[in-house]
Amino acid sequence: MAGMGRSSRAGSGKDRSRTAADPQPAATGPGGRTHAQGPLTRPVDSGLAELRPDRDRPAAWSLLIDGAPQSMVDLADPTHLGFEYQRRLGHLIDLAAPPGRPLTVLHLGGGALTLARYVAATRPRSRQQVAEIDTALTALVRTELPLERSWQIKVRAADARSVLERAPEAGADLVIADVFSGARVPAHCTTVEFTALAARALAPGGRYAVNIADGAGLSFARSQIATLGAVFPELCLLADPAVLRGKRFGNLILAAAHAPLPLAELGRKVATDAALGRVEHGRSLADFAAGAAPATDATASPSPSPPPGAFL
């Protein structure tokens, strides 16, 4: 399942005075659930799923699992990435190849398929495979938030690691790991062995992007930097400065490759976001992770649970 996230509206200065009692406009997207139908709650394999109408966008929906935000989808505009972490992953997608060039992408974790929609809309003819273990969630998303028929998006009902183990060698331009069980990254998807499988799946010049979540102390994030650094020579981290200081629980994005990353372009894109963000790399990233040990299949633990009130 795709990862927990925080709306990029937070701190953006947009008006959030509308209340739940206010009337909601009907969606204008290409089919699917409309705001006039209201929110939807349904049990899925991984917990209780909720599709919640967005207050500012008439065709947009947030997906929550057991109260934890997972994805946001705008049926009228699949290029809209409403969560901070999705926006940062979107920057990495934008910089994976010249604009408009099709990509071959392996998504580990699907959720509402937000990032797969983004790739399909911005890079027509891209070939995408999504690993999503929650078949009931995929069925819900396909019914209520349908995909365009022309998009080449294949969803496999399987564990992310098992899909990665079977992925063709050197077949993907981009591997995106956004694997969460509820609000935690499962241990078996956090290891050097898992990262080596991702590296094997990448074509020459390909990149690996990972969404994780951490809070005070950031010991999990430091370990993940060491883990990716044990496999890839090039690495950077994108996150909110408050998260990097351990002031709040939130998402951190790691990007890794065997060739240099487009750090200057990435920094410029992050600087344009409504939500504050920083790109750490090189010596500053090494200092940040100093002393952390890589996670292995024998030692790994899931990412920490969010503290109470993390999503309020």
CSV table of C-alpha atoms in Angstrom, one decimal:
chain,number,residue,atom,x,y,z
A,1,MET,CA,0.0,0.0,0.0
A,2,ALA,CA,1.2,3.5,-0.7
A,3,GLY,CA,2.5,5.7,2.0
A,4,MET,CA,1.1,8.1,4.5
A,5,GLY,CA,1.3,11.7,3.7
A,6,ARG,CA,0.6,15.3,4.7
A,7,SER,CA,-1.3,17.7,2.5
A,8,SER,CA,0.8,20.3,0.8
A,9,ARG,CA,-1.8,22.9,1.8
A,10,ALA,CA,-0.4,22.8,5.3
A,11,GLY,CA,1.5,26.1,5.8
A,12,SER,CA,0.6,27.3,2.3
A,13,GLY,CA,-1.6,30.1,3.4
A,14,LYS,CA,-4.7,28.9,1.5
A,15,ASP,CA,-8.1,29.5,3.0
A,16,ARG,CA,-9.3,26.5,5.0
A,17,SER,CA,-12.4,28.1,6.6
A,18,ARG,CA,-14.9,25.9,4.8
A,19,THR,CA,-16.7,23.6,7.2
A,20,ALA,CA,-18.0,20.0,6.7
A,21,ALA,CA,-21.5,21.5,6.6
A,22,ASP,CA,-20.9,23.5,3.5
A,23,PRO,CA,-22.3,22.2,0.3
A,24,GLN,CA,-19.7,20.4,-2.0
A,25,PRO,CA,-19.7,20.9,-5.7
A,26,ALA,CA,-20.0,17.9,-7.9
A,27,ALA,CA,-16.8,16.5,-9.5
A,28,THR,CA,-16.0,17.4,-13.0
A,29,GLY,CA,-13.6,14.6,-13.8
A,30,PRO,CA,-13.9,11.7,-16.3
A,31,GLY,CA,-16.3,9.6,-14.4
A,32,GLY,CA,-15.8,8.1,-10.9
A,33,ARG,CA,-17.2,9.2,-7.6
A,34,THR,CA,-18.5,12.7,-7.2
A,35,HIS,CA,-18.5,14.9,-4.2
A,36,ALA,CA,-22.3,15.0,-4.3
A,37,GLN,CA,-22.1,11.3,-3.3
A,38,GLY,CA,-20.2,12.2,-0.1
A,39,PRO,CA,-17.4,10.3,1.6
A,40,LEU,CA,-17.1,6.6,1.4
A,41,THR,CA,-15.9,4.2,4.1
A,42,ARG,CA,-15.3,0.5,3.3
A,43,PRO,CA,-13.2,-2.3,4.9
A,44,VAL,CA,-10.3,-3.5,2.8
A,45,ASP,CA,-7.6,-6.1,3.4
A,46,SER,CA,-5.3,-3.7,5.2
A,47,GLY,CA,-7.9,-1.9,7.4
A,48,LEU,CA,-10.7,0.6,7.1
A,49,ALA,CA,-10.5,2.7,3.9
A,50,GLU,CA,-12.0,6.1,3.6
A,51,LEU,CA,-12.4,8.2,0.5
A,52,ARG,CA,-12.8,11.8,1.7
A,53,PRO,CA,-13.8,14.7,-0.6
A,54,ASP,CA,-11.2,17.5,-0.8
A,55,ARG,CA,-12.5,20.8,0.4
A,56,ASP,CA,-10.7,22.9,-2.2
A,57,ARG,CA,-10.8,20.8,-5.4
A,58,PRO,CA,-14.2,19.6,-6.7
A,59,ALA,CA,-13.0,16.3,-8.2
A,60,ALA,CA,-10.3,15.4,-5.7
A,61,TRP,CA,-10.3,12.7,-3.0
A,62,SER,CA,-8.0,11.7,-0.2
A,63,LEU,CA,-7.6,8.0,0.7
A,64,LEU,CA,-7.1,7.2,4.3
A,65,ILE,CA,-6.5,3.8,5.9
A,66,ASP,CA,-7.4,3.5,9.5
A,67,GLY,CA,-7.3,7.3,9.7
A,68,ALA,CA,-3.8,7.6,8.2
A,69,PRO,CA,-3.7,9.7,5.0
A,70,GLN,CA,-2.3,7.6,2.1
A,71,SER,CA,-3.0,9.2,-1.2
A,72,MET,CA,-4.8,12.1,-2.9
A,73,VAL,CA,-6.3,11.9,-6.4
A,74,ASP,CA,-7.8,14.6,-8.5
A,75,LEU,CA,-9.9,12.9,-11.1
A,76,ALA,CA,-10.1,16.1,-13.2
A,77,ASP,CA,-6.3,16.7,-13.0
A,78,PRO,CA,-4.0,13.7,-12.5
A,79,THR,CA,-1.0,16.0,-12.6
A,80,HIS,CA,-2.1,17.5,-9.2
A,81,LEU,CA,-0.1,16.0,-6.4
A,82,GLY,CA,-1.7,17.2,-3.2
A,83,PHE,CA,0.6,15.6,-0.6
A,84,GLU,CA,4.1,16.9,0.2
A,85,TYR,CA,5.8,13.6,-0.3
A,86,GLN,CA,4.0,12.9,-3.6
A,87,ARG,CA,5.0,16.3,-4.9
A,88,ARG,CA,8.7,15.5,-4.1
A,89,LEU,CA,8.4,12.2,-5.8
A,90,GLY,CA,6.8,14.0,-8.7
A,91,HIS,CA,9.9,16.2,-9.0
A,92,LEU,CA,12.0,13.0,-9.3
A,93,ILE,CA,9.7,11.7,-12.0
A,94,ASP,CA,9.9,15.0,-13.9
A,95,LEU,CA,13.7,14.8,-13.8
A,96,ALA,CA,14.0,11.1,-14.7
A,97,ALA,CA,14.1,11.9,-18.5
A,98,PRO,CA,13.5,14.9,-20.8
A,99,PRO,CA,9.9,16.2,-20.5
A,100,GLY,CA,7.3,14.0,-22.2
A,101,ARG,CA,9.6,11.0,-22.8
A,102,PRO,CA,7.9,7.7,-21.8
A,103,LEU,CA,9.3,5.8,-18.9
A,104,THR,CA,9.2,2.3,-17.7
A,105,VAL,CA,8.3,2.6,-14.0
A,106,LEU,CA,8.0,0.0,-11.2
A,107,HIS,CA,5.8,1.2,-8.3
A,108,LEU,CA,6.2,-0.7,-5.1
A,109,GLY,CA,3.0,0.2,-3.2
A,110,GLY,CA,-0.1,1.5,-5.0
A,111,GLY,CA,-2.7,3.1,-2.8
A,112,ALA,CA,-4.9,5.2,-5.0
A,113,LEU,CA,-2.3,5.0,-7.8
A,114,THR,CA,-1.7,8.7,-7.7
A,115,LEU,CA,1.9,8.6,-8.9
A,116,ALA,CA,1.1,6.1,-11.7
A,117,ARG,CA,-1.6,8.5,-12.8
A,118,TYR,CA,0.9,11.4,-12.8
A,119,VAL,CA,3.4,9.5,-14.9
A,120,ALA,CA,0.7,8.4,-17.4
A,121,ALA,CA,-0.6,12.0,-17.7
A,122,THR,CA,2.8,13.7,-18.0
A,123,ARG,CA,4.6,11.0,-20.0
A,124,PRO,CA,2.1,9.3,-22.4
A,125,ARG,CA,3.0,5.8,-23.5
A,126,SER,CA,4.9,5.1,-20.3
A,127,ARG,CA,4.8,1.4,-19.2
A,128,GLN,CA,4.0,1.0,-15.5
A,129,GLN,CA,3.7,-1.9,-13.2
A,130,VAL,CA,2.3,-1.5,-9.7
A,131,ALA,CA,2.7,-3.9,-6.8
A,132,GLU,CA,-0.3,-3.6,-4.4
A,133,ILE,CA,-1.0,-6.5,-2.0
A,134,ASP,CA,-4.4,-5.1,-0.9
A,135,THR,CA,-6.7,-6.5,-3.7
A,136,ALA,CA,-9.8,-5.0,-2.0
A,137,LEU,CA,-8.2,-1.6,-2.0
A,138,THR,CA,-7.3,-1.8,-5.7
A,139,ALA,CA,-10.9,-2.9,-6.5
A,140,LEU,CA,-12.2,0.1,-4.5
A,141,VAL,CA,-9.9,2.5,-6.3
A,142,ARG,CA,-10.6,1.1,-9.7
A,143,THR,CA,-14.4,1.5,-9.1
A,144,GLU,CA,-14.5,4.8,-7.4
A,145,LEU,CA,-11.4,6.6,-8.8
A,146,PRO,CA,-11.1,4.9,-12.2
A,147,LEU,CA,-8.1,5.1,-14.4
A,148,GLU,CA,-8.1,6.3,-18.0
A,149,ARG,CA,-8.4,3.3,-20.3
A,150,SER,CA,-5.5,4.4,-22.5
A,151,TRP,CA,-3.0,4.4,-19.6
A,152,GLN,CA,-0.6,1.4,-19.6
A,153,ILE,CA,-0.8,0.7,-15.8
A,154,LYS,CA,-0.7,-2.9,-14.7
A,155,VAL,CA,-1.5,-3.6,-11.0
A,156,ARG,CA,-0.2,-6.9,-9.6
A,157,ALA,CA,-1.8,-8.2,-6.4
A,158,ALA,CA,1.4,-9.2,-4.6
A,159,ASP,CA,3.8,-8.2,-1.9
A,160,ALA,CA,6.2,-5.5,-3.1
A,161,ARG,CA,9.3,-7.5,-2.4
A,162,SER,CA,8.0,-10.6,-4.3
A,163,VAL,CA,7.3,-8.4,-7.3
A,164,LEU,CA,10.8,-6.8,-7.0
A,165,GLU,CA,12.4,-10.3,-6.9
A,166,ARG,CA,10.7,-11.2,-10.2
A,167,ALA,CA,11.3,-7.9,-11.9
A,168,PRO,CA,13.3,-8.1,-15.2
A,169,GLU,CA,17.0,-7.2,-14.7
A,170,ALA,CA,17.8,-3.7,-16.0
A,171,GLY,CA,14.2,-3.2,-17.1
A,172,ALA,CA,13.0,0.0,-15.2
A,173,ASP,CA,14.0,3.6,-15.6
A,174,LEU,CA,12.5,4.4,-12.2
A,175,VAL,CA,11.7,2.2,-9.2
A,176,ILE,CA,9.5,4.0,-6.6
A,177,ALA,CA,9.2,2.3,-3.2
A,178,ASP,CA,6.2,3.7,-1.4
A,179,VAL,CA,5.4,0.7,0.7
A,180,PHE,CA,3.4,1.1,3.9
A,181,SER,CA,1.4,-1.3,6.1
A,182,GLY,CA,-1.0,1.2,7.7
A,183,ALA,CA,1.4,4.0,8.6
A,184,ARG,CA,4.6,2.0,8.9
A,185,VAL,CA,7.1,0.7,6.3
A,186,PRO,CA,7.4,-3.1,6.7
A,187,ALA,CA,10.8,-4.3,7.8
A,188,HIS,CA,11.4,-6.6,4.8
A,189,CYS,CA,11.2,-3.6,2.5
A,190,THR,CA,13.8,-1.6,4.3
A,191,THR,CA,17.0,-3.7,3.9
A,192,VAL,CA,20.2,-3.8,2.0
A,193,GLU,CA,18.9,-6.9,0.3
A,194,PHE,CA,15.7,-5.2,-0.8
A,195,THR,CA,17.7,-2.2,-2.1
A,196,ALA,CA,20.0,-4.5,-4.0
A,197,LEU,CA,17.0,-6.0,-5.8
A,198,ALA,CA,15.9,-2.5,-6.7
A,199,ALA,CA,19.3,-1.7,-8.1
A,200,ARG,CA,19.2,-4.9,-10.1
A,201,ALA,CA,15.9,-3.9,-11.7
A,202,LEU,CA,17.2,-0.5,-12.8
A,203,ALA,CA,18.3,0.2,-16.4
A,204,PRO,CA,21.6,2.0,-16.9
A,205,GLY,CA,21.1,5.6,-15.7
A,206,GLY,CA,17.9,4.6,-13.8
A,207,ARG,CA,17.0,5.9,-10.3
A,208,TYR,CA,15.5,4.5,-7.1
A,209,ALA,CA,13.2,6.7,-5.0
A,210,VAL,CA,11.9,5.8,-1.6
A,211,ASN,CA,9.2,7.3,0.7
A,212,ILE,CA,9.7,6.7,4.4
A,213,ALA,CA,8.3,8.3,7.6
A,214,ASP,CA,10.1,9.1,10.8
A,215,GLY,CA,10.0,11.5,13.8
A,216,ALA,CA,12.0,12.5,16.9
A,217,GLY,CA,15.5,11.2,16.7
A,218,LEU,CA,15.2,10.1,13.1
A,219,SER,CA,17.0,6.9,13.8
A,220,PHE,CA,15.0,5.0,11.1
A,221,ALA,CA,15.8,7.7,8.5
A,222,ARG,CA,19.5,7.6,9.3
A,223,SER,CA,19.5,3.8,9.0
A,224,GLN,CA,17.8,4.0,5.7
A,225,ILE,CA,20.4,6.5,4.4
A,226,ALA,CA,23.1,4.0,5.4
A,227,THR,CA,21.1,1.2,3.8
A,228,LEU,CA,20.8,2.9,0.4
A,229,GLY,CA,24.4,4.1,0.6
A,230,ALA,CA,25.6,0.6,1.0
A,231,VAL,CA,24.2,-0.2,-2.5
A,232,PHE,CA,24.2,3.1,-4.4
A,233,PRO,CA,27.1,5.7,-4.7
A,234,GLU,CA,24.8,8.6,-5.3
A,235,LEU,CA,22.2,9.6,-2.8
A,236,CYS,CA,20.1,12.6,-1.7
A,237,LEU,CA,17.3,13.3,0.8
A,238,LEU,CA,14.3,15.6,0.4
A,239,ALA,CA,12.2,16.6,3.4
A,240,ASP,CA,10.6,19.4,5.4
A,241,PRO,CA,13.2,21.2,7.6
A,242,ALA,CA,11.0,20.6,10.6
A,243,VAL,CA,11.0,16.9,10.0
A,244,LEU,CA,14.8,16.9,9.5
A,245,ARG,CA,15.2,18.7,12.9
A,246,GLY,CA,13.0,16.0,14.5
A,247,LYS,CA,10.3,18.7,15.3
A,248,ARG,CA,7.5,16.7,13.8
A,249,PHE,CA,6.7,13.3,12.4
A,250,GLY,CA,6.6,13.2,8.6
A,251,ASN,CA,7.8,11.9,5.3
A,252,LEU,CA,11.3,11.9,3.9
A,253,ILE,CA,12.2,11.0,0.3
A,254,LEU,CA,15.4,9.3,-0.6
A,255,ALA,CA,16.7,9.2,-4.1
A,256,ALA,CA,19.6,7.0,-5.2
A,257,ALA,CA,21.4,6.1,-8.4
A,258,HIS,CA,24.7,4.8,-9.8
A,259,ALA,CA,25.1,8.0,-11.8
A,260,PRO,CA,25.1,11.6,-10.5
A,261,LEU,CA,21.6,12.9,-9.5
A,262,PRO,CA,20.3,16.2,-10.9
A,263,LEU,CA,20.8,18.0,-7.6
A,264,ALA,CA,20.7,21.6,-8.9
A,265,GLU,CA,17.4,21.0,-10.8
A,266,LEU,CA,15.9,19.1,-7.9
A,267,GLY,CA,16.8,22.0,-5.5
A,268,ARG,CA,15.1,24.5,-7.8
A,269,LYS,CA,11.9,22.4,-8.0
A,270,VAL,CA,11.7,21.9,-4.3
A,271,ALA,CA,12.2,25.6,-3.7
A,272,THR,CA,9.0,26.3,-5.8
A,273,ASP,CA,6.8,24.1,-3.6
A,274,ALA,CA,4.2,25.7,-1.3
A,275,ALA,CA,5.5,23.5,1.6
A,276,LEU,CA,9.1,24.1,2.8
A,277,GLY,CA,11.6,21.6,1.7
A,278,ARG,CA,15.3,20.9,1.7
A,279,VAL,CA,17.6,18.7,-0.4
A,280,GLU,CA,20.5,17.2,1.5
A,281,HIS,CA,23.4,15.4,-0.2
A,282,GLY,CA,27.1,14.9,0.0
A,283,ARG,CA,28.9,15.7,3.2
A,284,SER,CA,25.9,17.1,4.9
A,285,LEU,CA,23.9,13.9,4.3
A,286,ALA,CA,26.9,11.8,5.4
A,287,ASP,CA,27.2,13.8,8.6
A,288,PHE,CA,23.4,13.5,9.2
A,289,ALA,CA,23.6,9.7,9.0
A,290,ALA,CA,27.0,9.3,10.7
A,291,GLY,CA,27.1,6.2,12.9
A,292,ALA,CA,24.0,4.6,11.5
A,293,ALA,CA,24.2,1.0,10.5
A,294,PRO,CA,22.5,-0.3,7.3
A,295,ALA,CA,19.4,-2.5,7.9
A,296,THR,CA,19.7,-6.1,6.7
A,297,ASP,CA,17.2,-8.9,6.5
A,298,ALA,CA,18.5,-10.2,9.9
A,299,THR,CA,18.3,-6.8,11.7
A,300,ALA,CA,15.6,-4.7,10.1
A,301,SER,CA,12.6,-3.3,12.0
A,302,PRO,CA,9.5,-1.5,10.6
A,303,SER,CA,9.5,2.3,10.6
A,304,PRO,CA,8.2,3.9,13.8
A,305,SER,CA,4.5,4.3,14.5
A,306,PRO,CA,3.2,7.9,14.1
A,307,PRO,CA,2.7,9.6,17.5
A,308,PRO,CA,-0.9,10.4,18.6
A,309,GLY,CA,-2.3,13.4,16.7
A,310,ALA,CA,0.2,13.2,13.8
A,311,PHE,CA,-2.5,13.5,11.2
A,312,LEU,CA,-4.6,16.2,12.9
